[in-house]
C-alpha cells in the first residue's frame, strides 16, 4: 500500500545555490504525482531528497507521517527508478529483480516466488535467466520497474525513466506505468520535463521553475487555469502579448496592447494601471465572423500546416509578430491561402492575464 | 598511388627493423642456451645440448633465490593490491580540495628511481625499527611503488563505474557491506585480477629496489645479477630461456583474456587499455 | 568539512572509510614519506662510530654534500649520467614515436594484437636478462665482433665495453618500451577524424604531426621521457653488467658508498640523484605544459 509524502518548507542548498527553496507539497497515498519542469529546475534534487540520498538543508520530509531526517535511503520505504535505470550489468534479470530481497535476507523460496510474480506483472516472461545487456530498451525499463517493486515500496520514485525510449515505446510504457500504479496502489512520484507525459499519466502535477513549485493541481486545472506566467508558458503552447490594464470588469480585465485592446480573465485580480501578460491558447482562437466585435485581431497568414484532425496556422500581426491558431477540421473551416489577410477572434473566457513573472518565460 | 606504396614499404621496413632490434638479442640468447660451448656464445657451435638446464637445476643457490622470489612476490601482491584499492577508492570516491596533491604523493614512488626506494626503505627499517635488510625490507620497498601501479590500474576501472548502481543498491535496502561485496567489488574484479598479476610480475622482476633493500638475502634477479657480474655460464642462458618461455605464455594468455573481455565488453564495459596494465 | 565527512560516510560507510584511512595512511606515512625523510636525515649527518652516535658530533651538517661537490671525479660521473640519460631518452623518443603512432592510429584488426604482443614480450622479460643479451653480443668474442671480422671490416675484436657506449646501448634497449606505452595510450584517444579532416584540408603529414598529433600526445611524451630518464639515471644493472671496470656510473658510486658502510655519504648521493629526477620531471612538465595530474593518467 502506498503512503503519503509531505514536503514541509524543504530547501536544499549547494554552497550558495539553492536547488530547491521552500517547497511545500503534500502527496497523497496511492497518488500518481508528477513534478514537471525544465532541466535544472531542481526536480531531480527533490527526488533524491525523498529517496534519502541527501538530507535537506532546511525543512522536513515525512513519509507515512514519519520524519525521515537521518534515515538513509536503504531504510526508507521508497524505491527509485533511475534515469539511466542503473540495472546491475553483471547480474541476470532474475538476480536484478531479486536483489532487494536478497540483501534483506529473504529466503530463496520466497524470493523466487516474488520474482516470478513480478516477471508476470511487468510482462517479462522467458527473460529471467538473461543478462540485462541482452535486453531491449523496453525490457530494461520493465526490469527496473520490477526490481523497484520487489521490495514492496510505499513510494516509487521515477526519474524520467522513459526519456531514452523512442516515441512509440514511450507511449506504450506510459500506459503500462499508469496501469501498474493502479494495480499496485503504490504512491508514484514521477519526474519529467515532458508535459504530455505529466499531463496524461498523473493524478496531480506540480510545476517547477528554478527551485520553486509554481502550482500544484490536477492536469486539466494546470492547463486551463495556470496560476503563474511560468506555468502558462511552460505547459502547453500559448500566444503571449503584454499590455496595460485599463479597465476592471468583475473577473475580467481590459488590456491595451500593441495589437489592440482585449478582454480577458483576471484570476490574480491585478489592479488597473499595471502591466501584465495575456495568454491565449492556439486552440481557443477562431476565424472571426463579420459580427464579432470583441477580441478581434487582424493579421496575415504566414504558414499553414495541415495535420489531419486540425491545422496549425501561423499568423503575423500588423506589428509583424507571430501568433498561432489551431483550427479543428470540423468541415466548416474555409480553405486558407498563405499570405491571406484575415481576422481572428478569441473568447474573453479563454484568455487570461497574469502578472509578469519573475521567472523567464520559456 | 606509387608514393603511397613506397610509404607503406618504409613503414614495413621500420617495423621489421624495430622488432628485429627487440627480438634478435633474445633469440641469440636462446640459441646459446643449447650450445655445448662453455663460453656463452653462438660460435663456435659445439653441438646441441640440454646440459645447461641440468647445471642450472643443480644450483642450490638458484633454488633458494627462486623460493625467496616467490615469497616476496606473493607478499607484495598481498600488500600492494589492498593498498592500491584503498588509494583508488580515496581518489575516485571522495571529493576534497587537496585531491591533486594527494594524487601526486601517491604516484610519486613510480617516478622515483628504484634504488632510492630501496635505500630509504632499508635505512628506515634498519635504523629505526631495528629490522636489518632482508626479505621483509625487500617486500616493503617493492610494495611502495607497486602499490602505485595497482592504484592506477584499479582507478582506471573505478572511474568508469556508474555510481547510480551503488545508489540503486542502497535504495533497494542494501547495507554498505552488501553494496561493496555485491556491486562494487564484482565490477572492480577484472582490474583487481590484472593488478595482482602486474604486482606479481613487477616484484618477480625487480632488481634495483631489491638490491639495496634486501641485505644479504637473494631473490632470483639478485642471484642473476651476481652471477652475471662474476663468472658467466650458459646456465644463465638456460634460465633466460625459461623466463622467455614463461613470458611468452603469460603475454599470450594476457592478450587472449583482454581480447575476450573486449568482445564481451563491446556490449557493456570497455576494458582497461593494455598499456595501463603494462605500466601507466 | 562536515559536508565532506557526511558524504564520505554516506557513500562508503564507516568500514569503508576506516579501510581507506588505514591502507593509504600506512602507505603514505610509513612507506613513502618517513623513509624519504630518514634518508634525507642520514645525508645530513656525519658518519660516526657507533659510540659517538647521539653524541655532540651527531649534528646536521652539509659535509656529505660538500664531499660530492668538491670531488671532481664524482661530479664528472654525475654529469656523464645526466647526458647519457638524456641521449637514451631522446633516442627512445625518436624510435618509439612512429611505433606508437602506427600502433594507435594506422594498424588495425589482428595486426594490432600481434604487434602489441611483440612489444609486451620483450617488455616483460627481466631487465637483467635483456642486458645480459647485450653482454653476449658485445663481448670480445661476441656476435658483433665475429660478424665484423667475418665481413672483413675489422681484423681484431674491438673492446666495446671500454667506454660508455655499451652502457648507453644497453640502457636504450632495456628501457625503450617505457616510452612506447605512455605515448600509445594518449594517441589511442586521439579522434581519427581529426587526422582525416586535416589530411582532407591538404595538410602534409609532418604538419599534421606537429599541429595535431604531438599536441595531443604531449602528456604521454612527458610521461615516457620522465620514466625513461628516471630509469636510465637510476639503473644499477646496466653499468654493472655492461660498464667497464675503469669507468664508474653514479649509481655505482652510491652502491660503493653503501658497500663501504658509509651510509651517510651514500644517502647524500642518493638524495642528489633523487633531486636530479625531480628537477627533470618538472622540466618536462614545464616543457610540455602539462600538469602532474595528466602526467600519470
CSV table of N, CA, C and O in Angstrom, one decimal, chain B residues 113-119 206-213 221-222 225-226 228-229, chain C residues 81 85 127-128 131 135 161 167 170-171 174-175 229-244 247-259 273:
chain,number,residue,atom,x,y,z
B,113,UNK,N,63.5,6.9,-8.7
B,113,UNK,CA,64.4,5.8,-9.1
B,113,UNK,C,64.3,4.6,-8.0
B,113,UNK,O,64.2,4.9,-6.8
B,114,UNK,N,64.3,3.4,-8.6
B,114,UNK,CA,64.1,2.3,-7.7
B,114,UNK,C,65.2,2.2,-6.6
B,114,UNK,O,64.9,1.8,-5.5
B,115,UNK,N,66.4,2.6,-6.9
B,115,UNK,CA,67.4,2.5,-5.9
B,115,UNK,C,67.2,3.4,-4.7
B,115,UNK,O,67.5,3.0,-3.5
B,116,UNK,N,66.5,4.5,-5.0
B,116,UNK,CA,66.2,5.5,-3.9
B,116,UNK,C,65.2,4.8,-2.9
B,116,UNK,O,65.3,4.8,-1.7
B,117,UNK,N,64.2,4.1,-3.5
B,117,UNK,CA,63.2,3.5,-2.7
B,117,UNK,C,63.9,2.4,-1.9
B,117,UNK,O,63.6,2.2,-0.7
B,118,UNK,N,64.8,1.6,-2.5
B,118,UNK,CA,65.5,0.6,-1.8
B,118,UNK,C,66.3,1.1,-0.6
B,118,UNK,O,66.2,0.6,0.5
B,119,UNK,N,67.0,2.2,-0.9
B,119,UNK,CA,67.9,2.8,0.1
B,119,UNK,C,67.1,3.3,1.3
B,119,UNK,O,67.3,3.0,2.4
B,206,UNK,N,61.9,-7.4,-10.1
B,206,UNK,CA,62.6,-6.2,-9.6
B,206,UNK,C,64.0,-6.4,-9.2
B,206,UNK,O,64.4,-7.4,-8.5
B,207,UNK,N,64.9,-5.5,-9.6
B,207,UNK,CA,66.3,-5.6,-9.3
B,207,UNK,C,66.7,-4.4,-8.5
B,207,UNK,O,67.2,-4.6,-7.4
B,208,UNK,N,66.5,-3.2,-9.0
B,208,UNK,CA,67.1,-2.0,-8.4
B,208,UNK,C,66.7,-1.8,-6.9
B,208,UNK,O,67.6,-1.5,-6.1
B,209,UNK,N,65.4,-1.8,-6.7
B,209,UNK,CA,65.0,-1.6,-5.3
B,209,UNK,C,65.4,-2.7,-4.4
B,209,UNK,O,66.0,-2.5,-3.3
B,210,UNK,N,65.3,-3.9,-4.9
B,210,UNK,CA,65.6,-5.1,-4.1
B,210,UNK,C,67.1,-5.1,-3.7
B,210,UNK,O,67.4,-5.4,-2.5
B,211,UNK,N,67.9,-4.8,-4.6
B,211,UNK,CA,69.4,-4.8,-4.4
B,211,UNK,C,69.8,-4.1,-3.1
B,211,UNK,O,70.6,-4.6,-2.4
B,212,UNK,N,69.2,-2.9,-2.9
B,212,UNK,CA,69.5,-2.1,-1.8
B,212,UNK,C,68.8,-2.5,-0.5
B,212,UNK,O,69.2,-2.2,0.6
B,213,UNK,N,67.6,-3.0,-0.7
B,213,UNK,CA,66.8,-3.3,0.5
B,213,UNK,C,67.0,-4.6,1.1
B,213,UNK,O,66.8,-4.8,2.3
B,221,UNK,N,66.3,-12.2,-9.3
B,221,UNK,CA,67.1,-11.2,-10.1
B,221,UNK,C,68.4,-10.9,-9.4
B,221,UNK,O,69.4,-10.6,-10.1
B,222,UNK,N,68.4,-10.9,-8.1
B,222,UNK,CA,69.7,-10.6,-7.4
B,222,UNK,C,70.7,-11.7,-7.7
B,222,UNK,O,71.9,-11.4,-8.0
B,225,UNK,N,71.9,-11.2,-11.1
B,225,UNK,CA,72.9,-10.1,-11.2
B,225,UNK,C,74.2,-10.5,-10.7
B,225,UNK,O,75.3,-10.2,-11.3
B,226,UNK,N,74.3,-11.2,-9.6
B,226,UNK,CA,75.5,-11.7,-9.0
B,226,UNK,C,76.3,-12.6,-10.0
B,226,UNK,O,77.5,-12.4,-10.2
B,228,UNK,N,75.9,-12.8,-13.3
B,228,UNK,CA,76.3,-12.1,-14.5
B,228,UNK,C,77.5,-11.2,-14.3
B,228,UNK,O,78.2,-10.9,-15.2
B,229,UNK,N,77.7,-10.8,-13.0
B,229,UNK,CA,78.8,-9.9,-12.8
B,229,UNK,C,80.1,-10.7,-12.6
B,229,UNK,O,81.2,-10.2,-12.7
C,81,UNK,N,76.2,10.8,-16.2
C,81,UNK,CA,74.9,10.1,-16.0
C,81,UNK,C,73.8,11.0,-16.6
C,81,UNK,O,72.9,10.5,-17.3
C,85,UNK,N,71.7,9.7,-19.9
C,85,UNK,CA,70.3,9.5,-19.7
C,85,UNK,C,69.5,10.3,-20.7
C,85,UNK,O,68.5,9.9,-21.2
C,127,UNK,N,64.8,-7.2,-16.9
C,127,UNK,CA,65.7,-6.2,-17.2
C,127,UNK,C,67.2,-6.8,-17.3
C,127,UNK,O,67.9,-6.5,-18.2
C,128,UNK,N,67.5,-7.6,-16.3
C,128,UNK,CA,68.9,-8.1,-16.3
C,128,UNK,C,69.1,-9.0,-17.5
C,128,UNK,O,70.2,-9.0,-18.0
C,131,UNK,N,69.7,-7.1,-20.5
C,131,UNK,CA,71.1,-6.5,-20.6
C,131,UNK,C,72.1,-7.7,-20.8
C,131,UNK,O,73.1,-7.5,-21.5
C,135,UNK,N,75.3,-8.2,-23.3
C,135,UNK,CA,76.6,-8.6,-22.8
C,135,UNK,C,77.2,-9.6,-23.7
C,135,UNK,O,78.4,-9.6,-24.1
C,161,UNK,N,83.2,-2.7,-24.6
C,161,UNK,CA,82.8,-2.3,-23.2
C,161,UNK,C,83.8,-1.3,-22.6
C,161,UNK,O,83.7,-1.0,-21.4
C,167,UNK,N,77.1,0.8,-22.2
C,167,UNK,CA,76.0,1.0,-21.2
C,167,UNK,C,74.9,1.8,-21.8
C,167,UNK,O,73.7,1.4,-21.6
C,170,UNK,N,72.8,-0.5,-24.0
C,170,UNK,CA,72.1,-1.4,-23.2
C,170,UNK,C,70.9,-0.8,-22.5
C,170,UNK,O,69.8,-1.3,-22.5
C,171,UNK,N,71.1,0.5,-22.0
C,171,UNK,CA,70.0,1.2,-21.4
C,171,UNK,C,68.9,1.5,-22.4
C,171,UNK,O,67.7,1.3,-22.1
C,174,UNK,N,67.0,-1.6,-22.9
C,174,UNK,CA,66.2,-2.1,-21.8
C,174,UNK,C,65.1,-1.2,-21.4
C,174,UNK,O,64.0,-1.7,-20.9
C,175,UNK,N,65.2,0.1,-21.7
C,175,UNK,CA,64.1,1.0,-21.2
C,175,UNK,C,63.3,1.6,-22.4
C,175,UNK,O,62.4,2.4,-22.1
C,229,UNK,N,64.1,8.6,-18.6
C,229,UNK,CA,65.2,9.3,-18.0
C,229,UNK,C,65.4,8.8,-16.6
C,229,UNK,O,66.6,8.5,-16.2
C,230,UNK,N,64.4,8.6,-15.8
C,230,UNK,CA,64.5,8.2,-14.4
C,230,UNK,C,65.1,6.8,-14.4
C,230,UNK,O,66.0,6.5,-13.6
C,231,UNK,N,64.6,5.9,-15.2
C,231,UNK,CA,65.1,4.5,-15.3
C,231,UNK,C,66.6,4.5,-15.7
C,231,UNK,O,67.4,3.8,-15.1
C,232,UNK,N,67.0,5.3,-16.7
C,232,UNK,CA,68.3,5.3,-17.2
C,232,UNK,C,69.3,5.9,-16.1
C,232,UNK,O,70.3,5.3,-15.8
C,233,UNK,N,68.8,7.0,-15.5
C,233,UNK,CA,69.7,7.6,-14.5
C,233,UNK,C,69.8,6.8,-13.2
C,233,UNK,O,70.8,6.8,-12.5
C,234,UNK,N,68.8,6.0,-13.0
C,234,UNK,CA,68.7,5.2,-11.7
C,234,UNK,C,69.1,3.8,-11.8
C,234,UNK,O,69.0,3.0,-10.9
C,235,UNK,N,69.5,3.4,-13.0
C,235,UNK,CA,69.8,1.9,-13.2
C,235,UNK,C,71.2,1.5,-12.5
C,235,UNK,O,72.2,2.2,-12.7
C,236,UNK,N,71.2,0.4,-11.8
C,236,UNK,CA,72.4,-0.1,-11.3
C,236,UNK,C,72.8,-1.2,-12.2
C,236,UNK,O,74.0,-1.5,-12.4
C,237,UNK,N,71.8,-1.9,-12.8
C,237,UNK,CA,72.1,-3.1,-13.5
C,237,UNK,C,72.9,-2.9,-14.8
C,237,UNK,O,73.9,-3.6,-15.1
C,238,UNK,N,72.6,-1.8,-15.6
C,238,UNK,CA,73.2,-1.6,-16.9
C,238,UNK,C,74.7,-1.4,-16.7
C,238,UNK,O,75.5,-2.0,-17.3
C,239,UNK,N,75.2,-0.4,-15.8
C,239,UNK,CA,76.6,-0.3,-15.6
C,239,UNK,C,77.3,-1.5,-15.0
C,239,UNK,O,78.4,-1.8,-15.4
C,240,UNK,N,76.5,-2.2,-14.2
C,240,UNK,CA,77.1,-3.4,-13.5
C,240,UNK,C,77.4,-4.4,-14.6
C,240,UNK,O,78.4,-5.1,-14.5
C,241,UNK,N,76.5,-4.6,-15.5
C,241,UNK,CA,76.7,-5.7,-16.5
C,241,UNK,C,77.4,-5.3,-17.8
C,241,UNK,O,78.1,-6.1,-18.4
C,242,UNK,N,77.3,-4.0,-18.1
C,242,UNK,CA,77.9,-3.6,-19.4
C,242,UNK,C,79.0,-2.6,-19.3
C,242,UNK,O,79.7,-2.3,-20.2
C,243,UNK,N,79.2,-2.0,-18.1
C,243,UNK,CA,80.2,-0.9,-17.9
C,243,UNK,C,81.6,-1.5,-17.8
C,243,UNK,O,81.7,-2.7,-17.5
C,244,UNK,N,82.5,-0.7,-18.1
C,244,UNK,CA,83.9,-1.2,-18.0
C,244,UNK,C,84.3,-0.9,-16.5
C,244,UNK,O,83.9,0.1,-15.9
C,247,UNK,N,85.4,2.7,-15.7
C,247,UNK,CA,84.5,3.8,-15.8
C,247,UNK,C,83.2,3.6,-15.0
C,247,UNK,O,82.4,2.9,-15.4
C,248,UNK,N,83.2,4.3,-13.9
C,248,UNK,CA,82.0,4.2,-13.0
C,248,UNK,C,80.8,5.0,-13.4
C,248,UNK,O,81.0,6.0,-14.1
C,249,UNK,N,79.7,4.6,-12.9
C,249,UNK,CA,78.4,5.4,-13.1
C,249,UNK,C,77.9,5.8,-11.7
C,249,UNK,O,78.3,5.3,-10.7
C,250,UNK,N,77.1,6.8,-11.7
C,250,UNK,CA,76.7,7.4,-10.5
C,250,UNK,C,76.0,6.4,-9.5
C,250,UNK,O,76.3,6.5,-8.3
C,251,UNK,N,75.2,5.6,-10.0
C,251,UNK,CA,74.5,4.6,-9.2
C,251,UNK,C,75.5,3.7,-8.5
C,251,UNK,O,75.4,3.2,-7.4
C,252,UNK,N,76.6,3.4,-9.3
C,252,UNK,CA,77.7,2.5,-8.7
C,252,UNK,C,78.4,3.2,-7.6
C,252,UNK,O,78.8,2.6,-6.6
C,253,UNK,N,78.6,4.6,-7.7
C,253,UNK,CA,79.2,5.3,-6.7
C,253,UNK,C,78.4,5.2,-5.4
C,253,UNK,O,78.9,5.0,-4.3
C,254,UNK,N,77.0,5.4,-5.6
C,254,UNK,CA,76.1,5.2,-4.4
C,254,UNK,C,76.3,3.9,-3.8
C,254,UNK,O,76.5,3.7,-2.6
C,255,UNK,N,76.3,2.9,-4.7
C,255,UNK,CA,76.4,1.5,-4.2
C,255,UNK,C,77.7,1.3,-3.4
C,255,UNK,O,77.7,0.7,-2.4
C,256,UNK,N,78.8,1.8,-4.0
C,256,UNK,CA,80.1,1.6,-3.3
C,256,UNK,C,80.0,2.2,-1.9
C,256,UNK,O,80.5,1.7,-1.0
C,257,UNK,N,79.4,3.4,-1.8
C,257,UNK,CA,79.3,4.1,-0.5
C,257,UNK,C,78.6,3.1,0.5
C,257,UNK,O,79.0,3.1,1.6
C,258,UNK,N,77.6,2.5,0.0
C,258,UNK,CA,76.9,1.6,1.0
C,258,UNK,C,77.7,0.3,1.3
C,258,UNK,O,77.7,-0.1,2.4
C,259,UNK,N,78.4,-0.1,0.2
C,259,UNK,CA,79.2,-1.3,0.5
C,259,UNK,C,80.4,-1.0,1.4
C,259,UNK,O,80.8,-1.9,2.2
C,273,UNK,N,70.7,12.2,-6.6
C,273,UNK,CA,70.1,11.5,-7.7
C,273,UNK,C,68.5,11.8,-7.7
C,273,UNK,O,67.9,12.1,-8.8
